[in-house]
Coordinates of N, CA, C and O and ligand atoms in Angstrom, one line a residue:
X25 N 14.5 -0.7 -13.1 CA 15.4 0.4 -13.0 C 16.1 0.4 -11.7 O 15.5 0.4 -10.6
X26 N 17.8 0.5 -11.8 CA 18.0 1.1 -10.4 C 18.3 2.0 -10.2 O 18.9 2.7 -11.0
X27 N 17.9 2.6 -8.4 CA 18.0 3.5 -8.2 C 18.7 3.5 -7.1 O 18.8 2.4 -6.5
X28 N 19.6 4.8 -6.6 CA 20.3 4.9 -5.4 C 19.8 4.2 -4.6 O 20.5 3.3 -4.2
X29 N 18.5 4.4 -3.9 CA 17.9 4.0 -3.0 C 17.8 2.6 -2.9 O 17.3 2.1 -1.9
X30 N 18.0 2.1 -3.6 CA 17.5 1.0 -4.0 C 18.8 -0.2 -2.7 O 20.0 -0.2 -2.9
X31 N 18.1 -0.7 -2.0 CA 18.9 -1.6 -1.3 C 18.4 -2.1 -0.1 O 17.4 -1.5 0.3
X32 N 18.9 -3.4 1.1 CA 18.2 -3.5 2.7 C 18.9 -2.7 3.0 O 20.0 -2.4 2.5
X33 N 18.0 -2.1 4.2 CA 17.9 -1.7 5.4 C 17.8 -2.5 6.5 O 17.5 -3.6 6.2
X34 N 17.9 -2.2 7.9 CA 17.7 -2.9 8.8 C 17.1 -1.0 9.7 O 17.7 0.1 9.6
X35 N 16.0 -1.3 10.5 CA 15.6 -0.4 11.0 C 15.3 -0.6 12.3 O 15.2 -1.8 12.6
X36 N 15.3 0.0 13.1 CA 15.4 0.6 14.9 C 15.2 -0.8 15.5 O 15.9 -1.4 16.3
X37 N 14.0 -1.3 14.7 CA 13.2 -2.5 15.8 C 13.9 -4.0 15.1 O 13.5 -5.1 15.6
X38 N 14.5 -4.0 14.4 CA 15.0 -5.2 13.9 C 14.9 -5.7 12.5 O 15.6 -6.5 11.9
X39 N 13.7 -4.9 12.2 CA 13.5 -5.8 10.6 C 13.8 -5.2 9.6 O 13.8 -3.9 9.4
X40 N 14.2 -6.4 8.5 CA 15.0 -5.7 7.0 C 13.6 -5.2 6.3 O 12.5 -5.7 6.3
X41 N 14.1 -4.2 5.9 CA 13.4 -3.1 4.7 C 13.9 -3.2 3.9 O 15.2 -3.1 4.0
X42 N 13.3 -3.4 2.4 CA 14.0 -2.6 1.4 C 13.4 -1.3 1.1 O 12.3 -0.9 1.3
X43 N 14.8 -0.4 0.6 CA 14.1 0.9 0.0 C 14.8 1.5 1.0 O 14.1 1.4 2.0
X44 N 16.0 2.2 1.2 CA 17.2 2.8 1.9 C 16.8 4.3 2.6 O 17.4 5.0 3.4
X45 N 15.4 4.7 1.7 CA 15.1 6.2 1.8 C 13.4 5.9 2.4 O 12.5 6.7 2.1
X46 N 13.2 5.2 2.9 CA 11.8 4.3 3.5 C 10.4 3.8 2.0 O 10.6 3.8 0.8
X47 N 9.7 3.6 2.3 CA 8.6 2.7 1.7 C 7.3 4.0 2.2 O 7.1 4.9 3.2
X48 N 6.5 3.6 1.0 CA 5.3 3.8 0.5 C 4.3 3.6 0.2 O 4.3 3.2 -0.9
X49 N 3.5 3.7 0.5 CA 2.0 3.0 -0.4 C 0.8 3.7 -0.6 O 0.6 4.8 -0.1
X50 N -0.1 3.0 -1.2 CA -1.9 3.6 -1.5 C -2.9 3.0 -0.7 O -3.6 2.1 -1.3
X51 N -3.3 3.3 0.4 CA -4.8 2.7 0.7 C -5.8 3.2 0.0 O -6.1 4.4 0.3
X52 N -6.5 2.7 -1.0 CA -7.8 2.8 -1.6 C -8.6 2.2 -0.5 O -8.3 1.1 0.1
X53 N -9.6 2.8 -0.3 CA -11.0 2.9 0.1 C -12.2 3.1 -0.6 O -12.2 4.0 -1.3
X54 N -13.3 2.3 -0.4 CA -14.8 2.5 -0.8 C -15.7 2.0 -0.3 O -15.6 1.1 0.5
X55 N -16.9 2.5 -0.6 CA -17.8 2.0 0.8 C -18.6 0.2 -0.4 O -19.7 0.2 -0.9
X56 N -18.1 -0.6 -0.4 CA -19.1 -1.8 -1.2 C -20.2 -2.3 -0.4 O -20.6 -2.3 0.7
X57 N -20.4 -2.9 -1.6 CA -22.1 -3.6 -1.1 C -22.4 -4.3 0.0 O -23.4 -4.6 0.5
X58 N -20.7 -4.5 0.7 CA -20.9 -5.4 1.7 C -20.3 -4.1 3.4 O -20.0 -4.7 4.5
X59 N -20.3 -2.4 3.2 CA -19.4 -2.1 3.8 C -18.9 -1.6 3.4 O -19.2 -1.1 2.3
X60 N -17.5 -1.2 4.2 CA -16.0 -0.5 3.9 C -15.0 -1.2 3.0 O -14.6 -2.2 3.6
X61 N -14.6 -1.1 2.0 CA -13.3 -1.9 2.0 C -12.1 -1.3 1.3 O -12.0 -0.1 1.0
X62 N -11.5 -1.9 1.1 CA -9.6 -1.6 1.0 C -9.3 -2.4 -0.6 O -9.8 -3.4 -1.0
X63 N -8.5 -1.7 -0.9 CA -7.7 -2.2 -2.1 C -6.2 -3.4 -2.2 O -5.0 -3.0 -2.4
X64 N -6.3 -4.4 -2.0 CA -4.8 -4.8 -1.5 C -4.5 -5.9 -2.5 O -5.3 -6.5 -3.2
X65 N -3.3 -6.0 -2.5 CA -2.5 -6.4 -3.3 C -1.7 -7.8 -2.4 O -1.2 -7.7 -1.3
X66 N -1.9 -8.9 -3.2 CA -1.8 -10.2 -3.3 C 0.0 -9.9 -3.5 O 0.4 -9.2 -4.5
X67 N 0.8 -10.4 -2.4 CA 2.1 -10.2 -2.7 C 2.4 -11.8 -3.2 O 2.1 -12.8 -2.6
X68 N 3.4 -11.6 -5.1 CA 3.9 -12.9 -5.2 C 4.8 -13.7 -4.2 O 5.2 -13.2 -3.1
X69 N 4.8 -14.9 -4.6 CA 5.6 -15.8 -3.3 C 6.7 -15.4 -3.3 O 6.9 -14.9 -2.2
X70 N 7.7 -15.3 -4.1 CA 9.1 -14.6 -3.9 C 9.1 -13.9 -3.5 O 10.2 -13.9 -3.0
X71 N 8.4 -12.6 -3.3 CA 8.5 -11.7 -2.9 C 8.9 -11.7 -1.1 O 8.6 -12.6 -0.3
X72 N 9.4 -10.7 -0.9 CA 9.1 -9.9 0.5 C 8.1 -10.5 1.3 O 7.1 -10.3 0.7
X73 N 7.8 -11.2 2.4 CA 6.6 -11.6 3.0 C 5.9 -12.0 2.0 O 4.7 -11.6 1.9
X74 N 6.3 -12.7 1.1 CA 5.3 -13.1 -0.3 C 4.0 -13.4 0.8 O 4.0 -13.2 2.0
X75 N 3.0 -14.0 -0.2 CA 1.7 -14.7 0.2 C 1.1 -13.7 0.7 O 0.0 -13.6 0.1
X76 N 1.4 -12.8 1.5 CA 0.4 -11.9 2.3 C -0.2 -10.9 1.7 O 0.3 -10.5 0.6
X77 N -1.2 -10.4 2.1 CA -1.8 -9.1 1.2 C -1.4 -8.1 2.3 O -1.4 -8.2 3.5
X78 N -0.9 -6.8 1.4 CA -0.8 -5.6 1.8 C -0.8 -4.3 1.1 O -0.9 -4.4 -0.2
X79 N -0.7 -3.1 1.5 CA -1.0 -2.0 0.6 C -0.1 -1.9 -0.5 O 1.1 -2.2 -0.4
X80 N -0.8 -1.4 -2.0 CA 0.3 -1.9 -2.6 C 1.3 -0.6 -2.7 O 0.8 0.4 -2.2
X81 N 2.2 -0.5 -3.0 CA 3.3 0.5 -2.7 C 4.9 -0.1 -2.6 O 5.0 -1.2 -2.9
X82 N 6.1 0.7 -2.2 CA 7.2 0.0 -2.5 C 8.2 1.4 -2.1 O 7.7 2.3 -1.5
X83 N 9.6 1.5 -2.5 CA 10.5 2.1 -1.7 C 10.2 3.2 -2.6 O 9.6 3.2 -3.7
X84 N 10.7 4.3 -2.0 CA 10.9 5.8 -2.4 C 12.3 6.0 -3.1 O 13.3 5.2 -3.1
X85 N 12.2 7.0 -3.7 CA 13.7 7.4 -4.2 C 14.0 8.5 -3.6 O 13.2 9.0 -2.8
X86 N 15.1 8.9 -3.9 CA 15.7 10.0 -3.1 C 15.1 11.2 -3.4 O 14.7 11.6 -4.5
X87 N 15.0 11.8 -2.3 CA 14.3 13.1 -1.9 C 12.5 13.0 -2.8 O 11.9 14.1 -3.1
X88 N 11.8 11.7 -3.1 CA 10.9 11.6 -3.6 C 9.8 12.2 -2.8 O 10.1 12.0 -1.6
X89 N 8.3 12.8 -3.1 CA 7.5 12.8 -2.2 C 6.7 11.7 -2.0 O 6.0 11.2 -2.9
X90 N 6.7 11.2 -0.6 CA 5.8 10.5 -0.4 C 4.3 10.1 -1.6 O 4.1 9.0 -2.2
X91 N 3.6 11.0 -1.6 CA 2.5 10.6 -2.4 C 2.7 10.2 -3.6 O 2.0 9.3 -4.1
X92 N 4.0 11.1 -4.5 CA 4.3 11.3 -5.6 C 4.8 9.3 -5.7 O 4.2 8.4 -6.4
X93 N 5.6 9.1 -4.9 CA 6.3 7.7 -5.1 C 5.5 6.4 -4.8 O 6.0 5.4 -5.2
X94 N 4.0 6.2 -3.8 CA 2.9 5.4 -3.5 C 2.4 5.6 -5.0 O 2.2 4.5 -5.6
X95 N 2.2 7.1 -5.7 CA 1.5 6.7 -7.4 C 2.2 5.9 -8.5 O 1.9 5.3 -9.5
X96 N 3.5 6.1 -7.9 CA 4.3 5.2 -9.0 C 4.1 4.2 -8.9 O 3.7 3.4 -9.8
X97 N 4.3 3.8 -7.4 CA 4.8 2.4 -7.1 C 3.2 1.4 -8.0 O 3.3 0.6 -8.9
X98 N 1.6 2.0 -7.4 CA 0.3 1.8 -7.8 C 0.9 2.1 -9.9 O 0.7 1.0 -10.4
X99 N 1.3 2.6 -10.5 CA 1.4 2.7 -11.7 C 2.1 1.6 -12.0 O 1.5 0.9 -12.7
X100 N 3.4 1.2 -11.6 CA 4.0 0.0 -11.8 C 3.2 -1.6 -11.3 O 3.2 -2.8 -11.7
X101 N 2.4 -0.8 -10.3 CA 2.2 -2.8 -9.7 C 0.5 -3.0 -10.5 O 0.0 -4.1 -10.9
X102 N 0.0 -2.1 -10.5 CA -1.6 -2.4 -10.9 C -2.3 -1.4 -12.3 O -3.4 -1.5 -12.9
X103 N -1.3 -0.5 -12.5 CA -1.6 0.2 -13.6 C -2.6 1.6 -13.1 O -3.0 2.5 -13.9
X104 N -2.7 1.7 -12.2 CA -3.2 2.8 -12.0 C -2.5 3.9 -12.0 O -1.4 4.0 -11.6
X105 N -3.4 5.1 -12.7 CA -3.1 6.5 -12.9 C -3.6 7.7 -11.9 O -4.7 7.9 -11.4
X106 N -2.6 8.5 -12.0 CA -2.9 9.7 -10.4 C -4.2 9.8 -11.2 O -5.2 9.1 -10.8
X107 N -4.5 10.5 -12.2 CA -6.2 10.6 -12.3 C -7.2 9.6 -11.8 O -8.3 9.8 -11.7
X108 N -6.5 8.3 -11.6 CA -7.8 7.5 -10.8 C -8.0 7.3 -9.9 O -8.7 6.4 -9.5
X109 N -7.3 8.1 -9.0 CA -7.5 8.7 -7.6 C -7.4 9.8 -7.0 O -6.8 10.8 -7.4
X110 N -8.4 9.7 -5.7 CA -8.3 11.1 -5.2 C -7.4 10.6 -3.9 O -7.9 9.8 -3.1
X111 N -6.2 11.1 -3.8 CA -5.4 11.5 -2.2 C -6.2 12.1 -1.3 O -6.8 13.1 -1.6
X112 N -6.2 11.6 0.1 CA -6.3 11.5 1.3 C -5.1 11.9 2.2 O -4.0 12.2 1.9
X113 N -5.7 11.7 3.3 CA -4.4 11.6 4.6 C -3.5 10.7 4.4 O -3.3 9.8 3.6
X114 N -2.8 11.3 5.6 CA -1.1 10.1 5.2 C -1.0 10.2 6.6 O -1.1 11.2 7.3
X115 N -1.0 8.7 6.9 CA 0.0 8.2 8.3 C 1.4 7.8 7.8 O 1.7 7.3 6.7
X116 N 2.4 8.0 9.1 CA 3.3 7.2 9.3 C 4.0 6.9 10.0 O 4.6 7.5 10.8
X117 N 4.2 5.0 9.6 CA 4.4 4.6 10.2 C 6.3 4.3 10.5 O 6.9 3.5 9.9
X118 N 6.9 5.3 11.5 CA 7.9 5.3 11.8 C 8.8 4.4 12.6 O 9.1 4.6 13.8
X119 N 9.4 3.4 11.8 CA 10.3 2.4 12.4 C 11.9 2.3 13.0 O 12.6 1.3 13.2
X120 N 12.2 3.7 13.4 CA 13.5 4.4 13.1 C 14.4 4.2 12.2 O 14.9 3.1 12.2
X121 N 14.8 5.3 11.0 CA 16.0 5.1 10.4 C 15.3 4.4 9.2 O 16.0 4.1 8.3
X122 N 14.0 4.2 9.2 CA 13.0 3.5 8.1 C 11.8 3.9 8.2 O 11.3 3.4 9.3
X123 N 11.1 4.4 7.7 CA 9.9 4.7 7.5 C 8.7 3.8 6.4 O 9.1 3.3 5.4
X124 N 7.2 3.8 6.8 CA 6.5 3.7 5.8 C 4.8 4.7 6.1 O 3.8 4.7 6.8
X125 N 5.2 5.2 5.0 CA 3.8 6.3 4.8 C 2.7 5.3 3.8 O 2.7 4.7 2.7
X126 N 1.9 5.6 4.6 CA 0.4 4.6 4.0 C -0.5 6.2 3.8 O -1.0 6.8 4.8
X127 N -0.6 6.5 2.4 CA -1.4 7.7 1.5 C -2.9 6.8 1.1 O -3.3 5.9 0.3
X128 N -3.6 7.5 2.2 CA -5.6 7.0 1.6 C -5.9 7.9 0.5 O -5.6 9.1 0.3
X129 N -6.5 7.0 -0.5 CA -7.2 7.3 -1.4 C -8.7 6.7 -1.9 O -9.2 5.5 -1.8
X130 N -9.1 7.6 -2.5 CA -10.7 7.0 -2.6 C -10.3 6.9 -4.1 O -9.3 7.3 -4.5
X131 N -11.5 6.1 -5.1 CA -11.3 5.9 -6.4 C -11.9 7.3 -7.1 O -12.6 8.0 -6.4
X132 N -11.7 7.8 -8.3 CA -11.7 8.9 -8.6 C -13.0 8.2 -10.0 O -13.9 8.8 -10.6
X133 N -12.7 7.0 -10.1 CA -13.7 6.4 -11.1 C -14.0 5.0 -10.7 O -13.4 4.4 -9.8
X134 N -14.7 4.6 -11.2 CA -15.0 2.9 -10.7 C -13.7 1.8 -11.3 O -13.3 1.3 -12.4
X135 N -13.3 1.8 -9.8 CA -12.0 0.6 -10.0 C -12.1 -0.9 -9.5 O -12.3 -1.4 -8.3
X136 N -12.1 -1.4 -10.4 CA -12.6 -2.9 -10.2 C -11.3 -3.2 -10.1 O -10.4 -2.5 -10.5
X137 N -11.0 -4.6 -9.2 CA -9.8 -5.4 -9.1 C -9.4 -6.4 -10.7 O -8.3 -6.8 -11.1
X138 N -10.4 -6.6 -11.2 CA -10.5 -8.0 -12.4 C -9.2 -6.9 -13.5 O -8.1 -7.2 -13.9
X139 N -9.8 -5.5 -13.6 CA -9.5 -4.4 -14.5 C -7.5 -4.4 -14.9 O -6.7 -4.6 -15.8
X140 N -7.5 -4.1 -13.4 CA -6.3 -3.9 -13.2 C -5.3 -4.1 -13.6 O -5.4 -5.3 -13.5
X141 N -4.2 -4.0 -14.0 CA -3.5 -4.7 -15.1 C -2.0 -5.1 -14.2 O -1.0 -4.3 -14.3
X142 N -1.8 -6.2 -13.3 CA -0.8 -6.6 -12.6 C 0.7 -6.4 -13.2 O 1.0 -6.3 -14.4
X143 N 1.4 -6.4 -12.3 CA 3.1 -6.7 -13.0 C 3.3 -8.4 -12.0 O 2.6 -9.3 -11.6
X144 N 4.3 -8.1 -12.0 CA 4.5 -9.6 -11.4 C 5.0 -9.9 -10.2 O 5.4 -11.0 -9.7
X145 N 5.1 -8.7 -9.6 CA 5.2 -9.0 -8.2 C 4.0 -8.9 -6.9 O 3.9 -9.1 -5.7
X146 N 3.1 -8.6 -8.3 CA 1.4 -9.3 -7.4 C 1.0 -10.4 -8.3 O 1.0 -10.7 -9.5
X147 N 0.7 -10.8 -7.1 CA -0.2 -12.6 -7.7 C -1.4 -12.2 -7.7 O -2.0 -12.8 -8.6
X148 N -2.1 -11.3 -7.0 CA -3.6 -10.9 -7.6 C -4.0 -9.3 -6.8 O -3.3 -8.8 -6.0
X149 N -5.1 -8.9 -7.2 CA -5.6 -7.8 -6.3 C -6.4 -8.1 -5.9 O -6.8 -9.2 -6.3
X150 N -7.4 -7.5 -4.7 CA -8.6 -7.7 -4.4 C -9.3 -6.7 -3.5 O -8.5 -6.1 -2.7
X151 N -10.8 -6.3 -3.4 CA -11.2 -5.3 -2.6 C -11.9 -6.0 -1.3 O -13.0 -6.4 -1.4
X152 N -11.3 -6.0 -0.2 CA -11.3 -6.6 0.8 C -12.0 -5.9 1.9 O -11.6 -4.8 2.3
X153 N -13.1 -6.4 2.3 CA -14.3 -5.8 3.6 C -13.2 -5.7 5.0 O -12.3 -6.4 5.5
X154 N -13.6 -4.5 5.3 CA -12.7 -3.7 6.5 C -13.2 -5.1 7.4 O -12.4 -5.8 8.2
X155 N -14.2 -5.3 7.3 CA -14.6 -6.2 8.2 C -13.8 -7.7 8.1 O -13.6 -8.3 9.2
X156 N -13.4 -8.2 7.3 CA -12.9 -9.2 6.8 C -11.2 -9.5 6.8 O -10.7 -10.6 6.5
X157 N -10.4 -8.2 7.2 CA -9.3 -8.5 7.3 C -8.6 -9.4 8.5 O -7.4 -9.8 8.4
X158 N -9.4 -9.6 9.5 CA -8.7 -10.2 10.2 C -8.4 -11.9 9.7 O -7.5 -12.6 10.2
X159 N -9.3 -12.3 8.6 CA -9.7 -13.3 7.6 C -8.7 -13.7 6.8 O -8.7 -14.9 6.5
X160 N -7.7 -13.0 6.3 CA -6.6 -12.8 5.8 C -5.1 -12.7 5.9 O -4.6 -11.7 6.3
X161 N -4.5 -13.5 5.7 CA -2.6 -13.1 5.9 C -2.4 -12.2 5.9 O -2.7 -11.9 4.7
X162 N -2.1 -11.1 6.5 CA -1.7 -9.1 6.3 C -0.6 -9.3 6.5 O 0.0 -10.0 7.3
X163 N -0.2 -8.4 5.4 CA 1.7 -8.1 5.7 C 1.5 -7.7 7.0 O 0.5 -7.4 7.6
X164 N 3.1 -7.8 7.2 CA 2.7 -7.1 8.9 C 2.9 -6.0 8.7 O 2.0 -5.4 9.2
X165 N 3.6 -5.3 8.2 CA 3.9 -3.9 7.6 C 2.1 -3.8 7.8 O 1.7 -3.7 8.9
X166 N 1.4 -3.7 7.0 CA 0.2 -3.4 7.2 C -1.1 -3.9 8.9 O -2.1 -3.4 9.4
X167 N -0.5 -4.8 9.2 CA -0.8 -5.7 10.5 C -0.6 -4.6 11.8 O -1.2 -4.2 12.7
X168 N 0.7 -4.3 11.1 CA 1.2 -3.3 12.7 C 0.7 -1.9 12.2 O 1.2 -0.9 12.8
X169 N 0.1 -1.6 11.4 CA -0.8 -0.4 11.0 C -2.1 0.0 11.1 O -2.7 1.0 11.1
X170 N -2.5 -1.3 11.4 CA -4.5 -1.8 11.6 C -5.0 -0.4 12.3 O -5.6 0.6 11.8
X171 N -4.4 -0.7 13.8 CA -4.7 0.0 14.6 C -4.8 1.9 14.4 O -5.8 2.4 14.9
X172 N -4.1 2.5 13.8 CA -3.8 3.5 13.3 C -4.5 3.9 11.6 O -4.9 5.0 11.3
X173 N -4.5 3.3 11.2 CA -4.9 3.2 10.1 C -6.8 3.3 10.0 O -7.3 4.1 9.2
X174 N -7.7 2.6 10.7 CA -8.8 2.2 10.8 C -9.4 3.7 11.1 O -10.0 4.3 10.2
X175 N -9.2 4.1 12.1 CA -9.8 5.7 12.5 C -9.8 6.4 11.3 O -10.8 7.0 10.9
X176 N -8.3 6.3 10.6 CA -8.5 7.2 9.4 C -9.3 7.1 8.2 O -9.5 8.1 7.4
X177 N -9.7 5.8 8.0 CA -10.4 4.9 7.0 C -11.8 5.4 7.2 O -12.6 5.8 6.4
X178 N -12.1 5.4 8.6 CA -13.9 5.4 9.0 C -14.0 7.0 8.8 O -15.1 7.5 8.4
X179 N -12.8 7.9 9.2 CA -13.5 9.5 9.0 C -13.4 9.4 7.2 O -14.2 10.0 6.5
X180 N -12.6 8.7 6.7 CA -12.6 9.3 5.2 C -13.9 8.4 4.5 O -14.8 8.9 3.8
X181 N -13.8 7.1 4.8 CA -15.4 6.9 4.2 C -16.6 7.7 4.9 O -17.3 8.3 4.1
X182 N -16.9 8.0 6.1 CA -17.7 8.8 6.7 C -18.2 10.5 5.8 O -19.3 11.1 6.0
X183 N -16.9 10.9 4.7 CA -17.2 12.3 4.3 C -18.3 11.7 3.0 O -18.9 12.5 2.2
Ligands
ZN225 ZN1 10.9 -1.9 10.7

């Protein structure tokens, strides 16, 4: 579908965005067998920074709310429904003239990665040990979030 919003950007610091009205996404969190970990999404090679894993999420529409447009984006890329999560805090991360808000969420029922039902702009999902990301390609979008992002992860697994 398109949408107004729908187009690049170039933002404060130099890099193209898509998504004219900024970008969105879901950090899922849970505490697994091994730890902390994260929900992330295997971006296809065509894609945007293909290859890398990052939160899954995608551009906002106009005057959308943040949380409201991270559940879609999770409804379109993995099949998940607002009832299978519970919302958390929201960082964001402000690039001038571009934004991206990263919405924590914990699972509201047992969410397995195998489950999930992909579209095609993930090549796979996976639940990834907090401890283990540095192990991994990270979007940088999510790379230049680590730092900010982690504090919030350890108080919301901590409740
Ligand atoms: Zn930027």
């Amino acid at each position: 579908m398109h949408t107004p919003t729908d187009g690049w950007t170039t933002c404060a610091l130099g890099h193209r965005h898509w998504g004219l009205a900024g970008a969105a996404g879901l950090l899922l969190h849970r505490v697994g067998a091994d730890g902390p970990e994260v929900l992330l999404q295997h971006r296809a090679d065509w894609s945007h920074h293909g290859g890398t894993w990052g939160t899954p999420g995608g551009a906002l529409h106009a005057d959308e709310d943040v949380a409201a447009g991270a559940l879609r984006e999770v409804c379109e890329e993995l099949g998940l429904l607002p009832d299978d999560v519970v919302l958390g805090e929201r960082s964001v991360d402000d690039h001038g003239g571009w934004s991206y808000t990263t919405v924590l969420a914990r699972p509201a029922r047992a969410i397995e990665a195998a489950d999930l039902r992909l579209d095609g702009e993930s090549a796979g999902v996976a639940w990834v040990a907090l401890a283990a990301l540095d192990e991994v390609p990270l979007h940088p979008g999510l790379a230049g979030s680590l730092a900010r992002l982690r504090p919030l992860l350890l108080r919301a697994l901590a409740r």
